[in-house]
Amino acid sequence: MSAYNSYLAKPENALRRAHELAAISQPHASLALLHETLSSRRHKTWSPTYEKIILFYLDLCLDLGRAREAKDGLHQYRNLSQSQAPGSLEGVIRHLIEKAEAKCREAKELAEKGGGEVKPSTVMAAAATADATGGGEAVVVDVAITTDEPIMMDDEIDLYDGNPQSILLSTMSSNPEKAQRETALLFPALKFLWEVYRAVLDILKSNSKLERLYHGAAVSALRFCAEYKRRVEFRRLCDMMRMHLGNLTKYGGVNVAKFEDGGKNNKVRVNNMPFLVEVSEIVVVSSCE
């Protein structure tokens, strides 16, 4: 029997307890409680409380670098909200992408400036201070949450499920100190962001109500490959989207020709050609090395 059963009866109780755990520097316990709440079969009706739960859950995943848990939480929330509140699902996905991209930019700036340690993200935890009667106001507490996992070295990072040798070759630099900073600061953020893009595209691949969001996420993922020169991820991304489109055509009864109506997609292709050409050049160069 779960240790959190007393909090699963009402999602509001679980959310309040998760904030309390985060406020006393127990983010892992907070994350476990929220995950169990999202995956619980007791409640299958969406409510605004679940949106607050998933947002706080994803913030914890981002702070702790838990890409796998973030993906699983998104799938659980997709099952809960896609038919009852698709707008909420869209907002949650945009929130996660924006936060992950911002963390990546921050890590890149720190690596380029030669900063020391990455400042831990701050989770605003609302700690409930109830008096004897059960009342009281919530006190907002800043809690710096850091992961207790050791920083991974070059030969341990598995950003795109490749082998360590390919990672080392892709990160060779004439500036060893900068390469070490990128390994310690930038690579974990890159890995998390890449996993977010993969998870979002997988979740939205057959959701007709959120086609625009799928398109936006795909464009952002392509820009990610161009900005950070991720050659292998670019190939994998193209294969993934090609497979999604093929499955829609084969099993979903989708007529690919209808996507050309109105010229909107053609205009988007023209606007995005510069960075697509840049990524293509990266791939061509890598194949000649």
XYZ file of C-alpha atoms in Angstrom:
289
model
C 0.000 0.000 0.000
C 1.309 3.401 -0.910
C 2.609 5.710 1.801
C 0.738 8.554 0.106
C -2.747 7.020 0.107
C -4.002 9.555 2.629
C -3.124 12.357 0.191
C -4.495 10.699 -2.946
C -8.132 10.984 -1.882
C -8.085 14.618 -2.973
C -5.593 16.099 -5.439
C -5.673 19.362 -3.488
C -4.226 17.572 -0.456
C -1.494 16.000 -2.556
C -0.515 19.351 -4.047
C -0.380 21.029 -0.642
C 1.744 18.192 0.767
C 4.086 18.346 -2.241
C 4.692 22.058 -1.595
C 5.404 21.279 2.050
C 7.940 18.594 1.100
C 9.670 20.938 -1.325
C 9.767 23.619 1.356
C 11.785 21.346 3.659
C 14.261 20.370 0.928
C 12.693 17.030 -0.005
C 12.097 17.516 -3.752
C 12.428 13.808 -4.550
C 9.635 12.925 -2.122
C 7.548 15.768 -3.511
C 8.099 14.490 -7.053
C 7.160 10.935 -6.071
C 3.924 12.113 -4.452
C 2.881 14.169 -7.478
C 3.734 11.313 -9.850
C 1.577 8.922 -7.865
C -1.242 11.457 -7.874
C -1.089 11.868 -11.650
C -0.993 8.105 -12.264
C -3.680 7.262 -9.691
C -6.805 5.648 -11.104
C -9.060 7.103 -8.432
C -9.779 10.301 -10.320
C -10.308 10.424 -14.062
C -12.037 13.795 -14.245
C -9.883 16.789 -15.088
C -9.898 19.817 -12.808
C -7.764 22.987 -12.577
C -5.991 21.442 -9.601
C -4.443 18.827 -11.871
C -3.019 21.593 -14.028
C -1.358 23.105 -10.959
C -0.048 19.651 -10.055
C 1.508 18.957 -13.443
C 3.084 22.423 -13.637
C 4.736 22.029 -10.243
C 5.676 18.437 -11.132
C 7.398 19.531 -14.357
C 9.233 22.339 -12.564
C 10.608 19.762 -10.136
C 11.625 17.494 -13.029
C 13.454 20.404 -14.624
C 15.254 21.309 -11.397
C 16.273 17.697 -10.773
C 17.080 16.875 -14.391
C 14.525 14.044 -14.519
C 13.638 13.878 -18.210
C 12.139 10.399 -17.998
C 9.789 11.384 -15.186
C 8.808 14.531 -17.092
C 7.905 12.442 -20.129
C 5.854 10.011 -18.054
C 4.048 12.858 -16.299
C 3.172 14.442 -19.652
C 1.718 11.149 -20.863
C -0.364 10.805 -17.708
C -1.668 14.363 -18.039
C -2.355 13.853 -21.747
C -4.594 10.887 -20.922
C -6.420 12.974 -18.336
C -6.865 16.229 -20.209
C -6.751 15.733 -23.985
C -10.501 15.170 -24.330
C -11.708 17.341 -21.426
C -9.262 20.251 -21.515
C -7.025 20.295 -24.608
C -6.263 23.962 -23.973
C -4.763 23.064 -20.617
C -2.571 20.389 -22.209
C -1.329 22.945 -24.719
C -0.493 25.437 -21.978
C 1.374 22.812 -19.961
C 3.465 21.734 -22.950
C 4.328 25.325 -23.835
C 5.310 25.931 -20.210
C 7.694 22.965 -20.213
C 9.316 23.832 -23.540
C 9.828 27.479 -22.584
C 11.335 26.577 -19.206
C 13.649 23.932 -20.709
C 14.784 26.301 -23.465
C 15.461 29.061 -20.935
C 17.544 26.702 -18.808
C 19.521 25.687 -21.885
C 20.259 29.308 -22.765
C 21.355 30.003 -19.195
C 23.690 26.992 -19.203
C 25.160 28.078 -22.538
C 25.857 31.584 -21.238
C 27.537 30.194 -18.124
C 29.687 27.850 -20.213
C 30.758 30.664 -22.541
C 31.496 33.095 -19.704
C 33.519 30.521 -17.816
C 31.367 30.629 -14.723
C 31.981 28.250 -11.861
C 28.960 26.284 -10.755
C 25.479 26.337 -12.133
C 23.164 28.145 -9.805
C 20.418 25.746 -8.699
C 16.934 26.568 -9.833
C 14.620 27.966 -7.232
C 11.205 26.419 -6.693
C 8.703 28.655 -4.993
C 7.257 26.269 -2.434
C 4.146 27.325 -0.559
C 4.483 25.836 2.906
C 1.174 25.525 4.712
C 1.451 26.721 8.308
C -1.784 25.585 9.836
C -2.652 26.343 13.429
C -4.458 24.060 15.857
C -7.803 24.765 14.230
C -6.512 23.841 10.770
C -6.447 27.406 9.492
C -3.566 29.693 8.682
C -2.049 31.302 5.651
C 0.392 29.823 3.217
C 3.944 31.083 3.561
C 6.010 31.341 0.398
C 9.506 29.979 0.883
C 12.452 29.999 -1.533
C 14.007 26.563 -1.574
C 17.114 25.900 -3.662
C 16.730 22.398 -5.042
C 19.781 20.650 -6.349
C 20.282 17.160 -7.609
C 22.484 14.875 -5.565
C 23.572 13.005 -8.660
C 27.231 13.460 -9.690
C 27.999 15.543 -12.775
C 28.484 13.288 -15.767
C 31.702 13.344 -17.736
C 32.041 13.284 -21.513
C 32.205 9.518 -21.788
C 29.125 9.091 -19.579
C 26.723 11.497 -21.283
C 24.184 9.821 -23.530
C 22.526 12.848 -25.107
C 21.175 11.111 -28.178
C 21.498 7.430 -27.205
C 24.756 7.270 -29.128
C 28.082 5.811 -28.080
C 30.621 7.739 -25.975
C 33.116 7.886 -28.822
C 30.737 9.838 -31.051
C 30.048 12.237 -28.202
C 33.743 12.844 -27.649
C 34.334 13.447 -31.346
C 31.449 15.906 -31.499
C 32.814 17.913 -28.562
C 36.513 18.095 -29.414
C 37.721 21.667 -29.103
C 40.942 23.646 -29.187
C 39.903 25.029 -25.797
C 39.885 22.116 -23.302
C 38.635 24.258 -20.424
C 35.647 25.416 -22.421
C 34.926 21.829 -23.460
C 34.943 20.781 -19.809
C 32.582 23.602 -18.878
C 30.219 22.593 -21.664
C 30.307 19.000 -20.465
C 29.487 19.980 -16.901
C 27.069 22.850 -17.541
C 25.566 22.632 -20.998
C 25.206 18.947 -21.819
C 22.710 18.075 -19.033
C 20.480 20.964 -20.133
C 20.804 19.939 -23.795
C 19.897 16.373 -22.977
C 16.815 17.419 -21.008
C 15.625 19.785 -23.743
C 16.120 17.158 -26.451
C 14.126 14.606 -24.439
C 11.383 17.211 -23.966
C 11.129 17.766 -27.722
C 10.974 14.021 -28.341
C 8.292 13.506 -25.694
C 6.152 16.420 -26.906
C 6.257 15.322 -30.550
C 5.382 11.766 -29.530
C 2.445 12.937 -27.422
C 1.056 15.254 -30.118
C 1.688 13.058 -33.162
C -1.952 11.944 -33.465
C -3.766 14.816 -31.730
C -5.697 16.664 -34.420
C -6.734 19.420 -31.988
C -3.129 20.421 -31.337
C -1.656 20.241 -34.824
C -0.372 23.819 -34.564
C 1.435 22.995 -31.337
C 3.044 19.942 -32.962
C 4.227 22.145 -35.810
C 5.624 24.741 -33.397
C 7.443 22.094 -31.364
C 8.913 20.576 -34.531
C 10.198 23.973 -35.693
C 11.681 24.640 -32.234
C 13.404 21.254 -32.298
C 14.900 22.049 -35.710
C 16.153 25.392 -34.442
C 17.639 23.571 -31.449
C 19.602 21.308 -33.808
C 20.863 24.313 -35.760
C 21.785 26.495 -32.770
C 23.654 23.793 -30.870
C 24.927 21.959 -33.987
C 23.323 18.655 -33.015
C 23.935 16.577 -36.107
C 22.732 13.188 -34.867
C 19.628 14.674 -33.257
C 18.785 16.374 -36.551
C 18.798 13.029 -38.361
C 16.755 11.395 -35.616
C 14.281 14.277 -35.636
C 13.768 13.990 -39.391
C 13.269 10.229 -39.086
C 10.796 10.723 -36.255
C 8.642 13.269 -38.095
C 8.791 11.211 -41.283
C 7.518 8.203 -39.328
C 4.729 10.242 -37.704
C 3.546 11.518 -41.080
C 3.763 8.049 -42.598
C 1.683 6.542 -39.789
C -0.954 9.262 -40.144
C -1.143 8.619 -43.858
C -1.221 4.845 -43.526
C -3.365 4.295 -40.430
C -5.062 7.629 -39.740
C -6.648 8.159 -43.123
C -4.981 11.561 -43.431
C -4.649 13.109 -46.858
C -1.214 14.726 -46.968
C -2.300 17.023 -49.780
C -4.645 18.925 -47.483
C -1.680 20.286 -45.530
C -0.743 22.325 -48.592
C -4.068 24.201 -48.701
C -3.901 27.948 -48.172
C -0.158 28.176 -48.670
C 0.503 28.628 -44.934
C 2.867 25.693 -44.663
C 4.700 26.789 -47.807
C 5.224 30.216 -46.249
C 6.549 28.614 -43.067
C 8.974 26.513 -45.103
C 10.327 29.631 -46.835
C 10.726 31.492 -43.539
C 12.557 28.558 -41.977
C 14.844 27.814 -44.911
C 17.928 29.658 -43.532
C 18.297 27.519 -40.420
C 17.277 24.360 -42.284
C 20.084 25.028 -44.751
C 22.449 25.597 -41.825
C 21.559 22.247 -40.264
C 21.850 20.524 -43.631
C 25.361 21.961 -44.033
C 26.268 20.619 -40.609
C 25.091 17.153 -41.626
C 26.997 17.268 -44.918
C 30.198 18.367 -43.186
C 29.860 15.642 -40.553
C 29.462 12.968 -43.220
C 32.738 14.087 -44.840
C 34.764 14.037 -41.621
